[in-house]
């Protein structure tokens, strides 16, 4: 966000008229969950600065209430609109962030952000707690589904795109979370300590935040965890010095849920709530999420002189700046509620869902050239919308009575297959559950498979295995799924496997026995329709993985941009590398890369240069291709990754068509962070790689003087 000088004087005047109590209330966000009865009501009367998870009419009521208080400052309403306005029954549910990342499509993701903002704003809400810019490198972590994957460059570009979308109309603000290093917790234990250096933070974890701040993000959420033993909530260097002073972030910082209490009770890093609140404010947090004690504690400490009123004024200024920018002080005109779940949003959702699917294997069985007479659709995720939606929707976060009737016009795979293969006889059997050893349905599934011409097998994970606090120690397919797949294989039918999951699982056995494999990370409302259309060849798959697949649970992390130097480069008991690499994904056509060239042989440390490569569609179908550009610093004073993504482009190529794709680069794109914490491009030799996946790259050379 940018400072609007016209508002700053007004804000100064408002702050001058505010009591300390009113100021501290602005810094509090309160929920009707997690507090004793009566607390929420008390804070409504007091005119608290922010509420979370209210929907629709209740926001109108609370806004009206605020007008009747002495300060009259309007509240700001926040919500976890993580993949669409997803906590609302009937709103558009887009694919999860991880699924969207498979599209590598900044334009579509920006539109998704804009549409989500429209639905949220129509529903009385001003603030989405999205995007998640955490890095999913240890995939045992429960929140992998919420991320854009494992690569800082891709996360930064997609994060910036969605922020542009969310904040485009000036009606809604985004929230970058979780600041910072949250996904990197030791053992992938959610909200746990992270053992990384501040140098590593700067080089790997900070760039996506920087990119999204440049794109206009107005708020940031402090992570639950700690870095090398310092809770993020009191990490002054990272919050106040780096985020606010160095990056010039002028929006506000909100803690995560109960962070201030957690610093006292779980992290045991403050003597008392008072101390915890003071440290949090001094470190740079401007708003406390849902700690009711914050009000009295901070008010008292400001009155006693233990917390400087200047710090409070700065936080209040940041919050009011955002509120004013959102037009909350006037009579805000919100989009009509009819935008919620509207057909325009559904159309975009369709395009994004198509591009979110990744074809991982195809021995030629796909697309199905002719509709099979008999299809056996088997598997626990063939008709389960709760697992298909994944985390952060009304089905995961709202009481089930509220969604006994789902208002969304959603497609599970069963509905999609029946509709797209309307002339085929479709037999459905679950076969087994995702978890547990109940085999009562196995026989039915095997009979269906035996009597079919083709088996479509929908496996994966379930809600209990994805989300906050649902870290997994075992990433292999759970329950009887491997057994089901193996028994089906014995019947000798073509097997098309669809994984509907929140994250990459260890799926080597099933991939080996399948003729084709499609990955659908929680694909939202239209997942089942798009998967069925992909199988039928109604569109050409173009998704590529934003994350690597481990070969075994014990082989995580296996992210591609790691350092080299490991003795013999592999575990002794599993094959080398990932099962599927970052950047991998098949198409129904083929793309040929040639003539990689760099515009200059030698460049200065800040000089521009161009990289060009020709891409030709040599197959029989029009298609979209993601052109990936990587580099390697051949010798560097501090170790640098084996390969690092530095640019990408998604292009359309008709069959037979060739395009010359040019990337405008600067030597700074080849930089790393030195031990003093500065980005430098060191003189020396570099290799530049371009291609459609890590194992098919062309190489060119470049020197930096
Ligand atoms: C999560 C955040 C979320 C917040 C509010 C926390 O538990 O970590 O991502 O925005 O709750 O629901």
XYZ file of C-alpha atoms and ligand atoms in Angstrom:
717
model
C 0.000 0.000 0.000
C 0.996 3.574 -0.480
C 0.611 6.467 1.943
C -2.052 8.902 0.802
C -0.902 12.323 2.104
C -4.513 13.558 2.038
C -5.399 11.072 4.790
C -2.414 11.560 7.055
C -3.471 14.976 8.409
C -6.999 13.704 9.065
C -5.563 10.699 10.884
C -3.410 12.974 13.040
C -6.528 14.912 14.030
C -8.457 11.742 14.838
C -5.605 10.383 16.942
C -5.310 13.661 18.848
C -8.949 13.352 19.874
C -8.728 9.719 20.962
C -8.415 8.508 24.536
C -5.817 5.867 25.348
C -8.630 3.329 25.718
C -9.962 4.135 22.269
C -6.509 3.784 20.778
C -5.870 0.413 22.360
C -9.277 -0.822 21.243
C -8.283 -0.063 17.661
C -5.397 -2.431 18.170
C -7.615 -5.327 19.180
C -9.345 -7.849 16.991
C -11.935 -9.940 18.702
C -13.824 -13.108 17.854
C -16.898 -14.725 19.313
C -14.855 -17.927 19.494
C -12.250 -18.730 22.118
C -13.633 -16.298 24.717
C -15.975 -16.766 27.667
C -19.644 -15.831 27.243
C -20.244 -12.101 27.358
C -16.726 -11.083 26.321
C -17.585 -10.570 22.683
C -20.639 -8.508 23.543
C -18.586 -6.337 25.895
C -16.088 -5.565 23.171
C -18.821 -4.770 20.687
C -20.138 -2.152 23.134
C -16.645 -0.737 23.590
C -16.201 -0.297 19.824
C -13.313 -2.644 19.207
C -11.204 -2.006 16.118
C -11.698 -5.312 14.356
C -13.769 -8.495 14.289
C -13.066 -11.763 12.585
C -15.217 -14.401 10.964
C -18.455 -12.422 10.933
C -20.548 -12.797 7.792
C -23.166 -10.688 6.033
C -25.828 -9.061 8.154
C -23.960 -9.352 11.412
C -21.251 -7.096 9.953
C -23.958 -4.516 9.142
C -25.225 -4.661 12.715
C -21.767 -4.235 14.193
C -21.016 -1.331 11.873
C -24.226 0.382 12.971
C -23.304 -0.166 16.625
C -19.910 1.453 16.077
C -21.602 4.578 14.780
C -23.359 4.977 18.092
C -20.159 4.986 20.159
C -18.223 8.096 21.142
C -15.248 7.549 18.814
C -17.456 6.296 15.955
C -14.407 4.735 14.340
C -15.604 2.010 11.981
C -14.451 -1.559 12.632
C -12.631 -3.633 10.029
C -13.894 -7.173 9.428
C -11.445 -9.941 8.611
C -11.992 -13.468 7.340
C -10.072 -16.502 6.201
C -11.050 -16.302 2.556
C -8.323 -18.721 1.616
C -9.552 -20.103 -1.694
C -12.509 -17.929 -2.457
C -14.926 -16.589 0.160
C -14.714 -20.155 1.260
C -16.149 -20.004 4.774
C -19.505 -19.041 3.288
C -21.880 -21.693 2.104
C -22.746 -20.814 -1.495
C -19.756 -18.606 -2.288
C -17.337 -19.586 -5.056
C -14.840 -22.177 -3.840
C -11.731 -21.975 -5.983
C -8.999 -24.630 -5.943
C -6.663 -24.438 -2.949
C -3.649 -22.162 -3.141
C -1.390 -25.149 -3.871
C -3.683 -26.181 -6.707
C -3.743 -22.639 -8.106
C 0.042 -22.621 -8.018
C 0.066 -25.558 -10.466
C -1.306 -23.162 -13.081
C 1.724 -20.847 -12.821
C -0.805 -18.390 -14.203
C -0.456 -14.956 -12.654
C -3.370 -13.485 -14.614
C -5.897 -16.090 -13.530
C -4.700 -15.952 -9.938
C -4.990 -12.170 -9.919
C -8.574 -12.478 -11.217
C -9.351 -15.064 -8.558
C -8.148 -12.541 -5.978
C -10.336 -9.790 -7.456
C -13.403 -12.031 -7.538
C -12.862 -13.272 -4.017
C -12.553 -9.670 -2.863
C -15.840 -8.839 -4.578
C -17.669 -11.703 -2.862
C -16.128 -10.898 0.496
C -16.885 -7.193 0.212
C -20.485 -7.859 -0.841
C -20.770 -9.887 2.355
C -19.750 -6.938 4.525
C -16.109 -7.946 4.977
C -13.030 -5.823 4.279
C -10.033 -7.998 4.862
C -8.918 -11.439 3.712
C -6.290 -13.332 5.702
C -4.606 -14.390 2.502
C -2.252 -15.130 0.782
C -0.107 -17.632 2.623
C 3.479 -16.981 1.552
C 4.960 -19.752 3.656
C 7.204 -22.184 1.894
C 6.167 -25.828 1.734
C 9.498 -27.606 1.802
C 8.903 -30.135 4.544
C 5.686 -31.602 3.247
C 4.826 -33.379 6.493
C 3.560 -29.959 7.592
C -0.242 -29.814 7.816
C -0.672 -26.540 5.937
C 1.046 -27.380 2.653
C -2.315 -27.044 0.875
C -2.452 -23.355 1.802
C 0.852 -22.495 0.158
C 1.999 -21.718 -3.368
C 4.558 -24.515 -3.049
C 8.277 -24.653 -2.436
C 9.935 -22.036 -4.592
C 10.522 -18.424 -3.473
C 10.363 -16.984 -6.998
C 7.092 -18.704 -7.896
C 5.564 -17.914 -4.504
C 6.572 -14.260 -4.872
C 5.066 -13.889 -8.354
C 1.818 -15.688 -7.520
C 1.565 -13.962 -4.139
C 1.975 -10.573 -5.773
C -0.643 -11.487 -8.374
C -3.286 -12.449 -5.834
C -2.548 -9.346 -3.756
C -3.059 -7.150 -6.839
C -6.373 -8.897 -7.340
C -7.560 -8.650 -3.735
C -6.697 -4.972 -3.449
C -7.558 -3.962 -7.022
C -10.884 -2.228 -6.337
C -9.669 -0.646 -3.099
C -12.504 -2.402 -1.254
C -10.627 -5.199 0.456
C -7.139 -5.659 1.841
C -4.944 -8.716 1.751
C -2.860 -10.124 4.593
C 0.528 -11.711 3.982
C 1.072 -14.587 6.308
C 2.649 -16.055 8.241
C 5.604 -13.783 8.854
C 7.978 -15.607 8.683
C 9.558 -19.067 8.230
C 6.392 -20.748 9.593
C 6.468 -23.625 7.090
C 10.043 -24.426 7.969
C 9.423 -25.499 11.563
C 11.621 -28.297 12.854
C 10.072 -31.684 12.114
C 7.277 -29.866 10.227
C 5.557 -29.413 13.593
C 2.943 -26.731 13.105
C 3.731 -23.465 14.904
C 6.984 -24.825 16.296
C 10.498 -23.421 16.395
C 12.391 -22.838 13.156
C 16.156 -23.191 13.139
C 17.106 -20.845 10.346
C 19.485 -17.916 10.306
C 18.379 -14.386 9.534
C 20.616 -14.663 6.428
C 18.552 -17.615 5.262
C 15.369 -15.732 6.047
C 16.529 -12.863 3.869
C 17.552 -15.077 0.989
C 14.753 -17.616 0.903
C 11.748 -16.607 2.966
C 11.658 -12.826 2.706
C 11.611 -12.327 -1.102
C 7.958 -13.435 -1.543
C 6.905 -10.982 1.196
C 8.919 -8.234 -0.452
C 7.318 -8.941 -3.814
C 3.805 -8.942 -2.343
C 4.445 -5.740 -0.421
C 5.547 -4.090 -3.649
C 2.300 -5.326 -5.186
C 0.415 -3.301 -2.579
C -0.305 -5.590 0.380
C -1.811 -3.652 3.284
C -1.396 -6.075 6.167
C 0.901 -8.806 7.419
C 0.233 -11.552 9.994
C 2.901 -12.571 12.478
C 3.553 -16.315 12.554
C 2.920 -18.450 15.620
C 6.386 -19.957 15.757
C 9.825 -18.822 16.702
C 13.129 -18.482 14.951
C 16.100 -19.970 16.728
C 14.231 -19.610 19.982
C 12.937 -16.051 19.559
C 9.139 -16.024 19.182
C 8.190 -14.179 16.014
C 5.743 -12.180 18.138
C 8.673 -10.432 19.797
C 11.102 -10.539 16.882
C 11.888 -6.863 16.638
C 14.604 -7.307 14.036
C 12.302 -9.127 11.634
C 9.135 -7.133 12.288
C 10.090 -3.579 13.063
C 13.556 -3.322 11.548
C 13.311 -5.437 8.421
C 9.604 -5.412 7.555
C 8.642 -1.908 8.559
C 11.861 0.098 8.353
C 13.881 -1.643 5.680
C 11.072 -2.756 3.365
C 9.077 0.387 4.100
C 5.879 -1.547 4.813
C 3.361 1.111 5.863
C 0.282 -1.053 6.432
C -0.302 -2.821 9.747
C 0.792 -6.067 11.376
C -1.704 -8.346 13.103
C -0.628 -11.214 15.324
C -1.980 -14.664 14.666
C -4.671 -16.145 16.955
C -3.740 -15.680 20.643
C -0.025 -15.121 19.839
C 0.432 -12.839 22.819
C -0.905 -15.417 25.229
C 1.077 -18.163 23.519
C 4.318 -16.270 23.997
C 3.623 -16.396 27.733
C 2.041 -19.841 28.114
C 3.382 -22.057 25.308
C 6.670 -20.465 24.370
C 7.351 -19.410 27.986
C 9.173 -16.382 26.731
C 7.524 -13.660 28.805
C 6.967 -13.424 32.565
C 3.371 -12.312 32.275
C 0.693 -11.344 29.781
C 1.647 -7.703 30.410
C 5.232 -8.324 29.435
C 4.183 -10.363 26.427
C 1.877 -7.576 25.186
C 4.573 -4.948 25.680
C 7.187 -7.013 23.834
C 4.759 -7.695 21.005
C 4.033 -4.010 20.511
C 7.665 -3.003 20.792
C 8.588 -5.643 18.216
C 6.145 -4.143 15.719
C 2.771 -5.868 16.078
C -0.023 -3.335 15.609
C -3.080 -5.487 16.301
C -3.632 -8.417 18.607
C -5.829 -11.204 17.340
C -8.306 -12.261 19.951
C -6.588 -11.656 23.300
C -9.204 -9.842 25.340
C -6.666 -9.093 28.126
C -4.781 -6.918 25.650
C -7.194 -4.021 26.202
C -6.763 -3.557 29.920
C -3.145 -4.612 30.002
C -1.966 -2.247 27.302
C -4.152 0.658 28.436
C -2.691 0.366 31.908
C 0.870 0.049 30.673
C 0.546 3.118 28.475
C -0.875 5.058 31.416
C 2.025 3.885 33.607
C 4.546 4.843 30.959
C 5.696 1.248 30.490
C 4.626 1.267 26.865
C 5.360 4.401 24.904
C 2.283 6.208 23.615
C 4.246 7.041 20.487
C 4.356 3.359 19.576
C 0.616 3.113 20.150
C 0.029 6.164 17.976
C 2.084 4.641 15.190
C 0.076 1.408 15.314
C -3.234 3.270 15.394
C -2.103 5.452 12.491
C -1.305 2.366 10.429
C -4.705 0.819 11.189
C -6.622 4.033 10.485
C -4.639 4.545 7.284
C -5.928 1.233 6.030
C -9.483 1.852 7.227
C -9.543 5.216 5.503
C -8.085 3.765 2.312
C -10.897 1.200 2.330
C -13.478 3.961 2.528
C -14.799 2.698 5.867
C -15.205 6.188 7.264
C -17.805 7.052 4.628
C -20.931 5.254 3.432
C -19.179 2.458 1.631
C -20.898 1.136 -1.456
C -20.490 -2.604 -1.566
C -21.090 -4.888 -4.549
C -24.523 -6.461 -4.665
C -24.744 -9.810 -2.858
C -25.633 -11.439 -6.174
C -21.898 -11.547 -6.992
C -21.504 -14.273 -4.375
C -21.106 -17.506 -6.317
C -22.128 -15.773 -9.582
C -21.659 -17.269 -13.053
C -18.825 -14.898 -14.004
C -16.829 -16.163 -11.035
C -17.714 -19.731 -11.897
C -16.323 -19.251 -15.396
C -13.003 -18.035 -14.036
C -13.065 -20.866 -11.524
C -13.456 -23.307 -14.409
C -10.404 -21.955 -16.234
C -8.291 -21.929 -13.105
C -9.352 -25.448 -12.121
C -8.455 -26.767 -15.570
C -5.007 -25.247 -15.258
C -4.598 -26.484 -11.690
C -4.624 -30.148 -12.725
C -1.305 -31.847 -13.360
C -0.906 -34.870 -15.583
C 1.854 -36.891 -13.946
C 1.872 -40.006 -16.096
C 0.354 -41.053 -19.388
C 1.282 -44.164 -21.316
C -1.041 -43.092 -24.103
C -4.330 -44.126 -22.502
C -5.332 -40.460 -22.166
C -7.242 -38.729 -23.502
C -9.857 -41.437 -23.848
C -10.390 -41.310 -27.597
C -13.782 -42.966 -27.476
C -16.156 -43.048 -24.568
C -15.763 -46.507 -22.973
C -18.931 -48.558 -22.811
C -18.363 -49.281 -19.135
C -16.443 -47.163 -16.658
C -15.705 -48.287 -13.112
C -15.211 -45.247 -10.940
C -13.596 -46.457 -7.761
C -12.081 -44.905 -4.709
C -12.744 -43.001 -1.502
C -12.248 -39.571 -3.107
C -14.499 -40.076 -6.106
C -17.522 -38.604 -4.386
C -16.413 -36.728 -1.304
C -16.833 -32.991 -1.517
C -15.404 -32.357 1.950
C -12.077 -33.927 0.984
C -12.238 -32.290 -2.418
C -12.660 -28.822 -0.906
C -9.935 -29.439 1.679
C -9.231 -27.021 4.464
C -10.622 -23.529 5.144
C -14.085 -23.903 3.714
C -17.465 -23.884 5.425
C -17.303 -27.699 5.435
C -14.068 -27.691 7.421
C -14.639 -24.681 9.653
C -18.365 -24.208 10.202
C -20.677 -26.444 12.255
C -22.088 -29.129 9.984
C -25.704 -28.121 10.741
C -24.957 -24.898 8.868
C -24.078 -26.790 5.727
C -26.413 -29.753 5.985
C -27.490 -28.384 2.619
C -24.539 -27.264 0.513
C -25.629 -24.357 -1.639
C -22.710 -24.599 -4.077
C -23.337 -26.268 -7.415
C -20.307 -28.490 -7.008
C -18.938 -31.401 -8.990
C -17.353 -34.408 -7.403
C -15.641 -36.746 -9.843
C -18.694 -39.014 -9.815
C -20.929 -36.218 -11.054
C -18.304 -35.070 -13.569
C -17.736 -38.534 -15.038
C -21.464 -39.251 -15.282
C -22.053 -35.985 -17.077
C -19.068 -36.017 -19.433
C -19.400 -39.707 -20.243
C -23.170 -39.602 -20.446
C -23.321 -42.532 -22.886
C -21.147 -44.812 -20.786
C -22.361 -47.067 -18.048
C -20.681 -45.698 -14.925
C -20.454 -47.937 -11.853
C -19.220 -46.342 -8.661
C -17.772 -48.104 -5.639
C -15.746 -46.549 -2.891
C -13.600 -49.679 -2.388
C -12.149 -48.502 0.912
C -11.901 -45.472 3.153
C -8.992 -43.045 3.150
C -8.056 -44.164 6.652
C -8.822 -47.398 8.476
C -9.018 -51.029 7.495
C -12.678 -51.478 6.598
C -12.716 -53.688 3.499
C -16.448 -54.276 3.214
C -16.702 -52.326 -0.054
C -13.588 -53.824 -1.652
C -15.361 -56.743 -3.278
C -17.982 -54.510 -4.882
C -15.216 -52.320 -6.287
C -13.358 -55.290 -7.724
C -16.501 -56.629 -9.387
C -17.163 -53.183 -10.898
C -13.568 -53.002 -12.120
C -13.723 -56.501 -13.580
C -16.856 -55.668 -15.553
C -15.499 -52.394 -16.914
C -13.491 -51.271 -19.925
C -11.542 -48.744 -17.911
C -11.040 -48.023 -14.229
C -10.829 -44.509 -12.877
C -9.375 -44.677 -9.399
C -9.780 -41.669 -7.112
C -7.412 -41.890 -4.145
C -5.835 -39.368 -1.830
C -6.143 -37.917 1.626
C -8.926 -36.579 3.796
C -9.618 -33.490 5.828
C -8.330 -35.082 9.020
C -4.907 -35.257 7.343
C -4.721 -31.663 6.139
C -4.722 -28.322 7.843
C -3.544 -26.527 10.925
C -2.061 -28.880 13.492
C -2.562 -31.865 11.177
C 1.059 -32.576 10.419
C 1.743 -36.092 9.163
C 4.674 -38.287 10.067
C 3.714 -40.772 7.374
C 3.073 -39.513 3.858
C 2.415 -42.877 2.252
C -1.167 -43.449 1.066
C -3.183 -44.322 4.146
C -5.675 -47.097 4.862
C -6.214 -49.806 2.281
C -5.632 -47.593 -0.743
C -2.431 -49.278 -1.944
C -4.037 -52.672 -1.511
C -7.136 -51.588 -3.438
C -5.000 -50.286 -6.307
C -2.892 -53.447 -6.421
C -5.971 -55.689 -6.547
C -7.489 -53.623 -9.317
C -4.277 -53.819 -11.302
C -4.454 -57.620 -11.199
C -7.658 -57.430 -13.266
C -5.681 -56.180 -16.247
C -7.855 -53.158 -17.072
C -6.474 -49.753 -17.995
C -6.187 -47.771 -14.762
C -6.418 -43.979 -14.658
C -5.565 -42.762 -11.176
C -6.642 -39.401 -9.854
C -5.088 -38.154 -6.630
C -7.305 -35.682 -4.815
C -5.065 -34.508 -2.010
C -3.937 -31.508 -0.031
C -0.264 -32.187 -0.684
C 2.076 -34.490 -2.593
C 1.973 -37.952 -1.061
C 4.350 -40.878 -1.453
C 2.605 -42.629 -4.297
C 5.292 -44.564 -6.153
C 3.524 -47.960 -6.128
C 0.221 -46.639 -7.406
C 1.939 -44.528 -10.070
C 3.862 -47.541 -11.314
C 0.764 -49.667 -11.712
C -1.369 -46.901 -13.275
C -1.558 -46.173 -16.988
C -2.185 -42.507 -16.305
C -2.021 -40.337 -13.196
C -3.671 -36.984 -12.611
C -2.942 -34.829 -9.569
C -5.733 -32.589 -8.309
C -4.777 -30.668 -5.186
C -8.057 -29.730 -3.457
C -9.715 -28.527 -6.663
C -12.793 -26.678 -5.355
C -16.329 -26.554 -6.755
C -15.509 -27.699 -10.274
C -12.812 -30.263 -9.601
C -14.879 -33.271 -10.652
C -16.029 -31.642 -13.868
C -12.567 -30.535 -14.946
C -10.930 -33.870 -14.140
C -13.585 -35.662 -16.206
C -13.071 -33.225 -19.084
C -9.325 -33.734 -18.920
C -9.825 -37.489 -19.114
C -12.105 -36.999 -22.113
C -9.586 -34.681 -23.797
C -11.898 -31.676 -23.814
C -8.902 -29.538 -22.918
C -5.183 -30.063 -22.881
C -3.611 -30.266 -19.404
C -1.021 -27.567 -18.735
C -0.417 -27.596 -14.968
C 3.065 -28.115 -13.585
C 4.093 -28.951 -10.061
C 4.988 -26.115 -7.690
C 6.348 -28.692 -5.272
C 8.430 -31.884 -5.366
C 7.122 -35.373 -4.550
C 9.043 -37.312 -1.921
C 9.882 -40.912 -2.672
C 9.287 -41.855 0.967
C 8.211 -40.037 4.133
C 11.765 -40.187 5.386
C 13.021 -38.505 2.220
C 11.447 -35.129 2.973
C 12.403 -32.396 2.491
C 13.259 -33.015 -1.142
C 12.827 -29.538 -2.638
C 14.717 -29.042 -5.879
C 16.665 -25.892 -5.050
C 18.803 -27.513 -2.402
C 22.533 -27.271 -1.919
C 24.811 -29.974 -3.240
C 27.449 -31.674 -1.151
C 25.716 -34.714 0.273
C 27.865 -37.864 0.241
C 26.710 -39.927 -2.731
C 23.702 -37.665 -3.143
C 20.991 -40.056 -1.991
C 19.534 -42.108 0.806
C 20.861 -45.648 0.672
C 17.387 -47.156 0.679
C 15.394 -45.116 -1.850
C 16.204 -43.939 -5.357
C 17.775 -40.575 -5.939
C 15.780 -37.359 -6.270
C 12.060 -36.748 -6.156
C 9.381 -39.024 -7.504
C 8.114 -36.027 -9.501
C 10.134 -32.860 -9.649
C 9.131 -29.295 -9.077
C 8.210 -27.867 -12.493
C 7.078 -31.207 -13.915
C 3.780 -31.799 -15.690
C 2.718 -33.500 -18.943
C 0.587 -32.307 -21.819
C -1.363 -34.106 -24.538
C 1.002 -32.496 -27.002
C 4.800 -32.213 -27.089
C 6.947 -29.124 -26.863
C 10.413 -28.930 -28.298
C 12.958 -26.412 -27.006
C 15.835 -25.089 -29.131
C 18.253 -22.202 -29.644
C 18.727 -21.037 -26.085
C 20.733 -17.837 -26.227
C 21.883 -15.137 -23.860
C 22.143 -11.627 -25.313
C 25.575 -10.933 -23.774
C 28.528 -13.168 -22.960
C 29.636 -11.006 -20.049
C 27.696 -8.575 -17.870
C 28.331 -6.198 -14.986
C 26.898 -6.885 -11.521
C 23.807 -4.734 -12.191
C 23.530 -5.033 -15.946
C 20.462 -6.023 -17.961
C 20.536 -8.977 -20.305
C 18.071 -11.109 -22.214
C 17.607 -14.836 -22.470
C 15.707 -16.270 -25.426
C 14.583 -19.739 -26.339
C 12.426 -21.156 -29.112
C 9.529 -23.394 -28.125
C 7.608 -25.402 -30.706
C 4.443 -27.401 -30.318
C 5.387 -30.550 -32.228
C 2.380 -32.639 -31.228
C -1.177 -32.895 -32.434
C -3.086 -30.632 -30.107
C -3.037 -26.925 -29.263
C -1.572 -26.415 -25.831
C -0.244 -24.150 -23.137
C 3.345 -24.466 -22.041
C 5.084 -23.117 -18.947
C 8.600 -22.107 -19.968
C 10.919 -22.331 -16.972
C 14.198 -20.448 -16.577
C 16.775 -21.480 -13.985
C 20.355 -20.556 -13.217
C 23.340 -21.842 -11.313
C 26.171 -19.818 -9.858
C 29.034 -22.153 -10.671
C 31.292 -21.074 -7.785
C 30.061 -18.852 -4.965
C 31.664 -17.776 -1.692
C 28.549 -18.883 0.194
C 26.894 -22.027 -1.090
C 24.079 -21.543 -3.566
C 21.476 -24.009 -4.875
C 22.087 -26.517 -7.589
C 19.447 -24.756 -9.683
C 17.236 -21.814 -8.923
C 14.130 -20.644 -10.760
C 14.572 -17.026 -11.855
C 11.738 -16.531 -14.367
C 8.883 -18.306 -16.126
C 6.285 -17.608 -18.779
C 3.106 -19.386 -19.700
C 2.436 -19.342 -23.424
C -0.198 -20.669 -25.816
C 1.023 -22.659 -28.797
C -1.235 -23.972 -31.532
C -0.167 -27.338 -32.967
C 2.821 -26.843 -35.213
C 3.383 -23.309 -33.922
C 6.773 -22.070 -32.667
C 7.492 -18.983 -30.559
C 10.663 -17.256 -29.524
C 10.285 -16.540 -25.807
C 12.433 -13.763 -24.368
C 13.082 -13.057 -20.700
C 14.331 -9.614 -19.696
C 16.751 -10.180 -16.858
C 19.223 -8.294 -14.739
C 22.396 -9.563 -13.101
C 20.646 -8.944 -9.764
C 18.373 -11.889 -10.605
C 21.440 -14.097 -10.131
C 22.281 -12.779 -6.673
C 22.479 -14.437 -3.260
C 22.621 -13.088 0.278
C 26.109 -12.848 1.710
C 26.988 -13.416 5.382
C 26.495 -9.699 6.054
C 22.884 -10.018 4.897
C 23.322 -8.137 1.601
C 22.218 -9.314 -1.838
C 25.251 -9.567 -4.121
C 25.915 -10.915 -7.584
C 29.394 -12.304 -7.366
C 31.749 -12.164 -10.312
C 32.218 -15.499 -12.028
C 30.627 -18.054 -14.293
C 26.938 -18.853 -14.438
C 24.847 -21.388 -16.281
C 21.399 -20.463 -17.514
C 18.881 -23.192 -18.157
C 15.577 -23.138 -20.016
C 13.036 -25.841 -20.614
C 9.756 -27.410 -19.719
C 10.966 -29.412 -16.725
C 14.108 -29.839 -14.661
C 15.219 -32.932 -16.554
C 14.888 -31.463 -20.047
C 16.763 -28.172 -19.720
C 18.940 -26.521 -22.365
C 22.084 -24.824 -21.068
C 23.809 -21.534 -21.911
C 26.720 -19.751 -20.278
C 27.172 -16.270 -18.904
C 29.949 -14.450 -17.032
C 29.552 -11.703 -14.492
C 32.540 -9.362 -14.212
C -4.233 -19.326 11.443
C -4.300 -18.138 10.525
C -5.711 -17.634 10.429
C -6.203 -17.301 11.830
C -7.609 -16.734 11.871
C -4.929 -19.067 12.776
O -5.023 -20.205 13.521
O -2.882 -19.654 11.672
O -3.801 -18.495 9.270
O -5.779 -16.529 9.592
O -6.182 -18.485 12.602
O -8.547 -17.687 11.610
